[in-house]
Structures are given as structure tokens and as C-alpha cells.
PDB file of N, CA and C in Angstrom:
ATOM      1  N   ASN A 421      10.894  17.033   4.815  1.00  0.00           N
ATOM      2  CA  ASN A 421      10.766  16.356   6.152  1.00  0.00           C
ATOM      3  C   ASN A 421       9.465  15.816   6.015  1.00  0.00           C
ATOM      4  N   PHE A 422       8.413  16.383   5.283  1.00  0.00           N
ATOM      5  CA  PHE A 422       6.924  15.708   5.341  1.00  0.00           C
ATOM      6  C   PHE A 422       6.596  15.352   3.685  1.00  0.00           C
ATOM      7  N   SER A 423       6.082  14.229   3.566  1.00  0.00           N
ATOM      8  CA  SER A 423       5.477  14.142   2.233  1.00  0.00           C
ATOM      9  C   SER A 423       4.250  13.290   2.624  1.00  0.00           C
ATOM     10  N   ILE A 424       3.399  13.505   1.103  1.00  0.00           N
ATOM     11  CA  ILE A 424       2.102  12.566   1.288  1.00  0.00           C
ATOM     12  C   ILE A 424       2.119  11.973  -0.009  1.00  0.00           C
ATOM     13  N   PHE A 425       1.396  10.995  -0.133  1.00  0.00           N
ATOM     14  CA  PHE A 425       1.121  10.013  -1.151  1.00  0.00           C
ATOM     15  C   PHE A 425      -0.304   9.537  -1.420  1.00  0.00           C
ATOM     16  N   ILE A 426      -0.554   9.282  -2.884  1.00  0.00           N
ATOM     17  CA  ILE A 426      -1.737   8.873  -3.139  1.00  0.00           C
ATOM     18  C   ILE A 426      -1.751   7.920  -4.452  1.00  0.00           C
ATOM     19  N   ASP A 427      -2.345   6.673  -4.145  1.00  0.00           N
ATOM     20  CA  ASP A 427      -2.043   5.630  -5.177  1.00  0.00           C
ATOM     21  C   ASP A 427      -3.026   4.831  -5.517  1.00  0.00           C
ATOM     22  N   ASP A 428      -3.433   4.456  -6.821  1.00  0.00           N
ATOM     23  CA  ASP A 428      -4.446   3.655  -6.973  1.00  0.00           C
ATOM     24  C   ASP A 428      -4.018   2.644  -8.059  1.00  0.00           C
ATOM     25  N   MET A 429      -4.175   1.273  -7.865  1.00  0.00           N
ATOM     26  CA  MET A 429      -4.028   0.338  -9.019  1.00  0.00           C
ATOM     27  C   MET A 429      -5.482  -0.320  -9.039  1.00  0.00           C
ATOM     28  N   TYR A 430      -5.516  -0.571 -10.326  1.00  0.00           N
ATOM     29  CA  TYR A 430      -6.984  -1.232 -10.788  1.00  0.00           C
ATOM     30  C   TYR A 430      -6.717  -2.514 -11.640  1.00  0.00           C
ATOM     31  N   ASN A 431      -7.390  -3.440 -11.162  1.00  0.00           N
ATOM     32  CA  ASN A 431      -7.457  -4.745 -12.073  1.00  0.00           C
ATOM     33  C   ASN A 431      -8.358  -4.721 -13.235  1.00  0.00           C
ATOM     34  N   TYR A 432      -7.788  -3.979 -14.262  1.00  0.00           N
ATOM     35  CA  TYR A 432      -8.538  -3.759 -15.308  1.00  0.00           C
ATOM     36  C   TYR A 432      -8.629  -5.053 -16.126  1.00  0.00           C
ATOM     37  N   GLY A 433      -7.625  -5.862 -16.181  1.00  0.00           N
ATOM     38  CA  GLY A 433      -7.457  -7.224 -17.097  1.00  0.00           C
ATOM     39  C   GLY A 433      -8.656  -8.433 -16.696  1.00  0.00           C
ATOM     40  N   ASN A 434      -9.260  -8.079 -16.057  1.00  0.00           N
ATOM     41  CA  ASN A 434     -10.363  -9.192 -15.353  1.00  0.00           C
ATOM     42  C   ASN A 434     -11.601  -9.370 -16.388  1.00  0.00           C
ATOM     43  N   ASP A 435     -11.892 -10.628 -16.885  1.00  0.00           N
ATOM     44  CA  ASP A 435     -12.971 -10.690 -17.946  1.00  0.00           C
ATOM     45  C   ASP A 435     -14.264 -10.414 -17.172  1.00  0.00           C
ATOM     46  N   ILE A 436     -14.366 -10.592 -15.725  1.00  0.00           N
ATOM     47  CA  ILE A 436     -15.543 -10.328 -14.962  1.00  0.00           C
ATOM     48  C   ILE A 436     -15.491  -9.107 -14.228  1.00  0.00           C
ATOM     49  N   LYS A 437     -16.392  -8.028 -14.793  1.00  0.00           N
ATOM     50  CA  LYS A 437     -16.745  -6.732 -14.629  1.00  0.00           C
ATOM     51  C   LYS A 437     -16.611  -6.433 -12.848  1.00  0.00           C
ATOM     52  N   PHE A 438     -17.384  -7.497 -12.292  1.00  0.00           N
ATOM     53  CA  PHE A 438     -17.455  -7.315 -10.793  1.00  0.00           C
ATOM     54  C   PHE A 438     -16.210  -7.569 -10.246  1.00  0.00           C
ATOM     55  N   ASP A 439     -15.336  -7.962 -10.644  1.00  0.00           N
ATOM     56  CA  ASP A 439     -13.935  -8.436 -10.015  1.00  0.00           C
ATOM     57  C   ASP A 439     -12.805  -7.490 -10.498  1.00  0.00           C
ATOM     58  N   ARG A 440     -13.443  -6.475 -11.089  1.00  0.00           N
ATOM     59  CA  ARG A 440     -12.494  -5.503 -11.354  1.00  0.00           C
ATOM     60  C   ARG A 440     -12.255  -4.455 -10.306  1.00  0.00           C
ATOM     61  N   ILE A 441     -11.120  -4.521  -9.386  1.00  0.00           N
ATOM     62  CA  ILE A 441     -11.157  -3.692  -8.334  1.00  0.00           C
ATOM     63  C   ILE A 441     -10.068  -2.906  -8.140  1.00  0.00           C
ATOM     64  N   HIS A 442     -10.499  -1.897  -7.472  1.00  0.00           N
ATOM     65  CA  HIS A 442      -9.557  -0.669  -7.131  1.00  0.00           C
ATOM     66  C   HIS A 442      -8.875  -1.033  -5.751  1.00  0.00           C
ATOM     67  N   TYR A 443      -7.545  -0.898  -5.845  1.00  0.00           N
ATOM     68  CA  TYR A 443      -6.568  -1.010  -4.700  1.00  0.00           C
ATOM     69  C   TYR A 443      -5.970   0.659  -4.505  1.00  0.00           C
ATOM     70  N   TYR A 444      -6.620   1.099  -3.708  1.00  0.00           N
ATOM     71  CA  TYR A 444      -6.434   2.723  -3.294  1.00  0.00           C
ATOM     72  C   TYR A 444      -5.559   2.566  -2.066  1.00  0.00           C
ATOM     73  N   ASN A 445      -4.663   3.546  -2.171  1.00  0.00           N
ATOM     74  CA  ASN A 445      -3.549   3.776  -0.700  1.00  0.00           C
ATOM     75  C   ASN A 445      -3.520   5.396  -0.758  1.00  0.00           C
ATOM     76  N   PHE A 446      -3.479   5.723   0.484  1.00  0.00           N
ATOM     77  CA  PHE A 446      -3.125   7.202   0.637  1.00  0.00           C
ATOM     78  C   PHE A 446      -2.398   7.234   2.192  1.00  0.00           C
ATOM     79  N   GLY A 447      -1.427   8.299   2.449  1.00  0.00           N
ATOM     80  CA  GLY A 447      -1.072   8.388   3.600  1.00  0.00           C
ATOM     81  C   GLY A 447       0.118   9.594   3.605  1.00  0.00           C
ATOM     82  N   SER A 448       0.995   9.543   4.569  1.00  0.00           N
ATOM     83  CA  SER A 448       1.664  10.535   4.760  1.00  0.00           C
ATOM     84  C   SER A 448       3.134   9.939   5.249  1.00  0.00           C
ATOM     85  N   THR A 449       4.397  10.545   5.168  1.00  0.00           N
ATOM     86  CA  THR A 449       5.665  10.191   5.724  1.00  0.00           C
ATOM     87  C   THR A 449       6.213  11.365   6.605  1.00  0.00           C
ATOM     88  N   TYR A 450       7.102  11.281   7.514  1.00  0.00           N
ATOM     89  CA  TYR A 450       7.728  12.160   8.251  1.00  0.00           C
ATOM     90  C   TYR A 450       9.126  11.748   8.559  1.00  0.00           C
ATOM     91  N   THR A 451      10.215  12.601   8.058  1.00  0.00           N
ATOM     92  CA  THR A 451      11.560  12.011   8.444  1.00  0.00           C
ATOM     93  C   THR A 451      12.277  13.182   8.993  1.00  0.00           C
ATOM     94  N   LYS A 452      12.908  12.657   9.973  1.00  0.00           N
ATOM     95  CA  LYS A 452      13.888  13.862  10.943  1.00  0.00           C
ATOM     96  C   LYS A 452      15.045  12.660  10.807  1.00  0.00           C
ATOM     97  N   GLY A 453      16.224  13.257  10.590  1.00  0.00           N
ATOM     98  CA  GLY A 453      17.481  12.948  10.431  1.00  0.00           C
ATOM     99  C   GLY A 453      17.482  11.463   9.770  1.00  0.00           C
ATOM    100  N   LYS A 454      17.609  10.195  10.602  1.00  0.00           N
ATOM    101  CA  LYS A 454      17.796   9.159   9.734  1.00  0.00           C
ATOM    102  C   LYS A 454      16.474   8.179  10.244  1.00  0.00           C
ATOM    103  N   THR A 455      15.611   8.617  10.899  1.00  0.00           N
ATOM    104  CA  THR A 455      14.459   7.902  11.174  1.00  0.00           C
ATOM    105  C   THR A 455      13.306   8.515  10.313  1.00  0.00           C
ATOM    106  N   SER A 456      12.448   7.684   9.934  1.00  0.00           N
ATOM    107  CA  SER A 456      11.186   8.126   9.312  1.00  0.00           C
ATOM    108  C   SER A 456       9.971   7.166   9.733  1.00  0.00           C
ATOM    109  N   LEU A 457       8.655   7.951   9.855  1.00  0.00           N
ATOM    110  CA  LEU A 457       7.743   7.643  10.497  1.00  0.00           C
ATOM    111  C   LEU A 457       6.613   7.583   9.273  1.00  0.00           C
ATOM    112  N   SER A 458       5.805   6.621   8.926  1.00  0.00           N
ATOM    113  CA  SER A 458       4.834   6.483   7.716  1.00  0.00           C
ATOM    114  C   SER A 458       3.432   5.936   8.543  1.00  0.00           C
ATOM    115  N   LEU A 459       2.515   6.567   7.972  1.00  0.00           N
ATOM    116  CA  LEU A 459       1.025   6.577   8.374  1.00  0.00           C
ATOM    117  C   LEU A 459       0.325   6.537   6.970  1.00  0.00           C
ATOM    118  N   GLY A 460      -0.423   5.265   6.705  1.00  0.00           N
ATOM    119  CA  GLY A 460      -1.128   4.943   5.460  1.00  0.00           C
ATOM    120  C   GLY A 460      -2.495   4.273   5.747  1.00  0.00           C
ATOM    121  N   TYR A 461      -3.576   4.383   4.596  1.00  0.00           N
ATOM    122  CA  TYR A 461      -4.803   3.673   4.751  1.00  0.00           C
ATOM    123  C   TYR A 461      -5.193   3.147   3.530  1.00  0.00           C
ATOM    124  N   GLY A 462      -5.390   1.915   3.199  1.00  0.00           N
ATOM    125  CA  GLY A 462      -5.782   1.546   1.909  1.00  0.00           C
ATOM    126  C   GLY A 462      -6.023   0.087   1.922  1.00  0.00           C
ATOM    127  N   ARG A 463      -6.073  -0.420   0.411  1.00  0.00           N
ATOM    128  CA  ARG A 463      -6.430  -1.833   0.160  1.00  0.00           C
ATOM    129  C   ARG A 463      -4.853  -2.517  -0.350  1.00  0.00           C
ATOM    130  N   GLN A 464      -4.686  -3.841   0.197  1.00  0.00           N
ATOM    131  CA  GLN A 464      -3.616  -4.485  -0.302  1.00  0.00           C
ATOM    132  C   GLN A 464      -4.018  -5.802  -1.094  1.00  0.00           C
ATOM    133  N   ARG A 465      -3.713  -5.907  -2.145  1.00  0.00           N
ATOM    134  CA  ARG A 465      -3.930  -7.085  -2.842  1.00  0.00           C
ATOM    135  C   ARG A 465      -3.080  -8.164  -2.606  1.00  0.00           C
ATOM    136  N   ASP A 466      -3.615  -9.466  -2.458  1.00  0.00           N
ATOM    137  CA  ASP A 466      -2.499 -10.580  -1.880  1.00  0.00           C
ATOM    138  C   ASP A 466      -1.823 -10.852  -3.109  1.00  0.00           C
ATOM    139  N   GLY A 467      -0.535 -11.363  -2.550  1.00  0.00           N
ATOM    140  CA  GLY A 467       0.752 -11.986  -3.378  1.00  0.00           C
ATOM    141  C   GLY A 467       2.207 -11.414  -2.832  1.00  0.00           C
ATOM    142  N   LEU A 468       3.173 -11.632  -3.469  1.00  0.00           N
ATOM    143  CA  LEU A 468       4.393 -11.372  -2.852  1.00  0.00           C
ATOM    144  C   LEU A 468       4.796  -9.981  -2.611  1.00  0.00           C
ATOM    145  N   ILE A 469       5.183  -9.574  -1.498  1.00  0.00           N
ATOM    146  CA  ILE A 469       5.643  -8.309  -0.977  1.00  0.00           C
ATOM    147  C   ILE A 469       7.127  -8.531  -0.846  1.00  0.00           C
ATOM    148  N   CYS A 470       7.901  -7.392  -1.416  1.00  0.00           N
ATOM    149  CA  CYS A 470       9.443  -7.714  -1.262  1.00  0.00           C
ATOM    150  C   CYS A 470       9.964  -6.409  -0.903  1.00  0.00           C
ATOM    151  N   LEU A 471      10.449  -6.101   0.351  1.00  0.00           N
ATOM    152  CA  LEU A 471      11.044  -5.070   0.891  1.00  0.00           C
ATOM    153  C   LEU A 471      12.419  -5.288   1.473  1.00  0.00           C
ATOM    154  N   GLY A 472      13.398  -4.652   0.910  1.00  0.00           N
ATOM    155  CA  GLY A 472      14.985  -4.750   1.410  1.00  0.00           C
ATOM    156  C   GLY A 472      15.401  -6.289   1.219  1.00  0.00           C
ATOM    157  N   GLY A 473      14.846  -6.634   0.137  1.00  0.00           N
ATOM    158  CA  GLY A 473      15.508  -8.326  -0.036  1.00  0.00           C
ATOM    159  C   GLY A 473      14.830  -9.086   0.457  1.00  0.00           C
ATOM    160  N   ILE A 474      13.760  -9.116   1.511  1.00  0.00           N
ATOM    161  CA  ILE A 474      13.011  -9.995   2.316  1.00  0.00           C
ATOM    162  C   ILE A 474      11.719  -9.964   1.516  1.00  0.00           C
ATOM    163  N   CYS A 475      11.339 -11.264   0.792  1.00  0.00           N
ATOM    164  CA  CYS A 475       9.856 -11.507   0.278  1.00  0.00           C
ATOM    165  C   CYS A 475       8.883 -12.454   1.126  1.00  0.00           C
ATOM    166  N   ARG A 476       7.675 -11.850   1.300  1.00  0.00           N
ATOM    167  CA  ARG A 476       6.692 -12.778   2.012  1.00  0.00           C
ATOM    168  C   ARG A 476       5.426 -12.516   1.089  1.00  0.00           C
ATOM    169  N   PHE A 477       4.745 -13.608   1.671  1.00  0.00           N
ATOM    170  CA  PHE A 477       3.265 -13.683   0.932  1.00  0.00           C
ATOM    171  C   PHE A 477       2.315 -12.840   1.888  1.00  0.00           C
ATOM    172  N   VAL A 478       1.447 -12.172   1.222  1.00  0.00           N
ATOM    173  CA  VAL A 478       0.380 -11.455   2.143  1.00  0.00           C
ATOM    174  C   VAL A 478      -1.014 -11.582   1.450  1.00  0.00           C
ATOM    175  N   PRO A 479      -1.997 -11.610   2.324  1.00  0.00           N
ATOM    176  CA  PRO A 479      -3.391 -11.822   2.127  1.00  0.00           C
ATOM    177  C   PRO A 479      -3.967 -10.551   1.563  1.00  0.00           C
ATOM    178  N   ASN A 480      -5.250 -10.567   0.710  1.00  0.00           N
ATOM    179  CA  ASN A 480      -6.208  -9.273   0.770  1.00  0.00           C
ATOM    180  C   ASN A 480      -6.687  -8.491   1.907  1.00  0.00           C
ATOM    181  N   SER A 481      -6.326  -7.248   2.019  1.00  0.00           N
ATOM    182  CA  SER A 481      -6.602  -6.651   3.450  1.00  0.00           C
ATOM    183  C   SER A 481      -6.793  -5.232   3.015  1.00  0.00           C
ATOM    184  N   THR A 482      -7.785  -4.562   3.893  1.00  0.00           N
ATOM    185  CA  THR A 482      -7.919  -3.103   3.999  1.00  0.00           C
ATOM    186  C   THR A 482      -7.859  -2.570   5.462  1.00  0.00           C
ATOM    187  N   GLY A 483      -7.028  -1.631   5.409  1.00  0.00           N
ATOM    188  CA  GLY A 483      -6.981  -1.006   6.740  1.00  0.00           C
ATOM    189  C   GLY A 483      -5.817   0.122   6.793  1.00  0.00           C
ATOM    190  N   LEU A 484      -5.391   0.363   7.941  1.00  0.00           N
ATOM    191  CA  LEU A 484      -4.365   1.219   8.505  1.00  0.00           C
ATOM    192  C   LEU A 484      -3.021   0.592   8.666  1.00  0.00           C
ATOM    193  N   SER A 485      -1.936   1.333   8.189  1.00  0.00           N
ATOM    194  CA  SER A 485      -0.483   0.640   8.198  1.00  0.00           C
ATOM    195  C   SER A 485       0.335   1.704   8.966  1.00  0.00           C
ATOM    196  N   ILE A 486       1.084   1.360   9.850  1.00  0.00           N
ATOM    197  CA  ILE A 486       2.067   2.464  10.218  1.00  0.00           C
ATOM    198  C   ILE A 486       3.588   1.805  10.275  1.00  0.00           C
ATOM    199  N   GLY A 487       4.401   2.511   9.820  1.00  0.00           N
ATOM    200  CA  GLY A 487       5.847   1.933   9.662  1.00  0.00           C
ATOM    201  C   GLY A 487       6.805   2.980   9.987  1.00  0.00           C
ATOM    202  N   LEU A 488       7.879   2.313  10.903  1.00  0.00           N
ATOM    203  CA  LEU A 488       9.137   3.139  11.503  1.00  0.00           C
ATOM    204  C   LEU A 488      10.262   2.335  10.867  1.00  0.00           C
ATOM    205  N   SER A 489      11.102   3.207  10.403  1.00  0.00           N
ATOM    206  CA  SER A 489      12.357   2.814   9.883  1.00  0.00           C
ATOM    207  C   SER A 489      13.625   3.720  10.263  1.00  0.00           C
ATOM    208  N   THR A 490      14.563   3.312  10.743  1.00  0.00           N
ATOM    209  CA  THR A 490      15.877   4.159  11.087  1.00  0.00           C
ATOM    210  C   THR A 490      16.990   3.465  10.739  1.00  0.00           C
ATOM    211  N   SER A 491      18.101   4.081  10.561  1.00  0.00           N
ATOM    212  CA  SER A 491      19.522   3.649  10.072  1.00  0.00           C
ATOM    213  C   SER A 491      20.460   4.132  11.106  1.00  0.00           C
ATOM    214  N   LEU A 492      21.541   3.402  11.217  1.00  0.00           N
ATOM    215  CA  LEU A 492      22.528   3.706  11.966  1.00  0.00           C
ATOM    216  C   LEU A 492      23.880   4.285  11.552  1.00  0.00           C
TER     217      LEU A 492
END
């Protein structure tokens, strides 16, 4: 019912060493029945994010994220 995650994406392909950035994320998820609650912290790179068939453009950001999903 409970899980944790740690993730790090690194921009190693940039020719400018100063612009080689780590995009770290860590957090946890709790699931009970058909409901899931997640809490995370980290950096988000800009670009397209696609979840469940819906895509949107997001800017660079750093901070806390909270997610709640449920199914019927």
C-alpha cells in the first residue's frame, strides 16, 4: 500500500558544462482500495508532459507536488 521513489535525470549532452543540470525527484505514494495519494519534491524540466492521453506544455519548476487519483 505504501511506496517510495527516487529519480534523477541528468542533462549530460549539453556542450556548456554550466548548463548540465540534475533534475531530481523523490517522494512517496499511498494506495488504499481504488484511491492513490502521492507527495513528491523535485525539479521539473520544461517540455511536454503526457498523462492519460492528455498532453500539455510545462515550464521549468522546482517544488512540492501533491496528487490524488481514484477510479470508479
